[in-house]
């Protein structure tokens, strides 16, 4: 089913839309995450500084620090705080940091004056904002504020962003798939029309009426122009073939009549008559193909015992051909056209194949097989083509016999197929089962 085909255009466009949605969400999510994190750090630092300033005033007034504030010596300070305080005091070169593994150091705001702050993070459970200020020689007030609330809020924001993106994808992907359906419908219509043209319906057109001027419309217009040009060329070819055949017929009849006056025992006269018979057969084939191309042929159906008909036709060809029947049926068909097809297939098998040639009637199906080199790959792929025998090893000929047989089978509504037998040899099968041509 095309709708469930993962390689269908709708799902490729939906995947592209999903990728674009994820890319935008990732950029926006990163910006929001970074801005929220920076804001949380500023809020934590401001809260720590507020507590530190209040503790410093209390210490200056009473000489004692509040109960929730530590008083430490320089050696007891965390290294990042000691380094920042030393830098502010101008005590010399900054010492190398010796933070604990996994800790994240965040410098305090540049306008904190004599106050130092440090964000100490060691996920998943250690998030603290430190603050320190000097109140006497080797005496520092130290504040430690828990940042877990800000971290949890940031994590909750991240999860909300992910959930929002997933929810958006559940909406965007089906919407993108549905939005491409008009394009898919137009492309499928174009593909069906192209197949009809390939199957011989040269009047088929995609059409562009009422559609936007986009790339699909341009493609449809180009295919229609190609079909029109192809139809014109084929019509010219058919007309030329018919005209040539009709023009040749009159002088050819005169030549045949004249050849009949030549001595019967003359070798040269016999050669002339043989070549005239071949030329006459060619002209008759061309005229028949012209009628088939013009669609002027109509089948006259009658009930026919297929086994008896085929046996009689093969006998009248005068060739060494084996005939077998297996449950042959009485078929509603045009016996004259069936005879024409069988004669052409048998003649082609003897001319281009090798003995033994076998004709088998099974039910409503006629199979003609030879034991020669088989049909060439070009004929198996594209079907019979006029004036082309396909391969030099299949002998010489004008290539019209199989073309006529194919055209007559289409008039009958039958199905004529060409294959090669596994053991070697060409196999032509005419299936006269009703509606066989649609199989």
CSV table of N, CA and C in Angstrom, one decimal, residues 238 289-297:
chain,number,residue,atom,x,y,z
A,238,UNK,N,3.3,5.7,-39.7
A,238,UNK,CA,2.2,4.8,-40.1
A,238,UNK,C,1.7,5.2,-41.5
A,289,UNK,N,-0.3,-4.4,-41.2
A,289,UNK,CA,0.2,-3.6,-40.0
A,289,UNK,C,-0.4,-2.2,-40.1
A,290,UNK,N,-0.6,-1.7,-41.3
A,290,UNK,CA,-1.2,-0.3,-41.4
A,290,UNK,C,-2.6,-0.4,-40.9
A,291,UNK,N,-3.3,-1.4,-41.3
A,291,UNK,CA,-4.7,-1.5,-40.8
A,291,UNK,C,-4.8,-1.7,-39.3
A,292,UNK,N,-3.9,-2.5,-38.8
A,292,UNK,CA,-3.8,-2.7,-37.3
A,292,UNK,C,-3.5,-1.4,-36.6
A,293,UNK,N,-2.5,-0.7,-37.1
A,293,UNK,CA,-2.2,0.6,-36.5
A,293,UNK,C,-3.3,1.6,-36.5
A,294,UNK,N,-4.1,1.6,-37.6
A,294,UNK,CA,-5.2,2.5,-37.7
A,294,UNK,C,-6.4,2.1,-36.9
A,295,UNK,N,-6.4,0.9,-36.3
A,295,UNK,CA,-7.5,0.5,-35.5
A,295,UNK,C,-8.7,0.1,-36.3
A,296,UNK,N,-8.5,-0.2,-37.6
A,296,UNK,CA,-9.6,-0.6,-38.5
A,296,UNK,C,-10.0,-2.0,-38.4
A,297,UNK,N,-9.2,-2.8,-37.7
A,297,UNK,CA,-9.5,-4.3,-37.7
A,297,UNK,C,-10.5,-4.6,-36.5
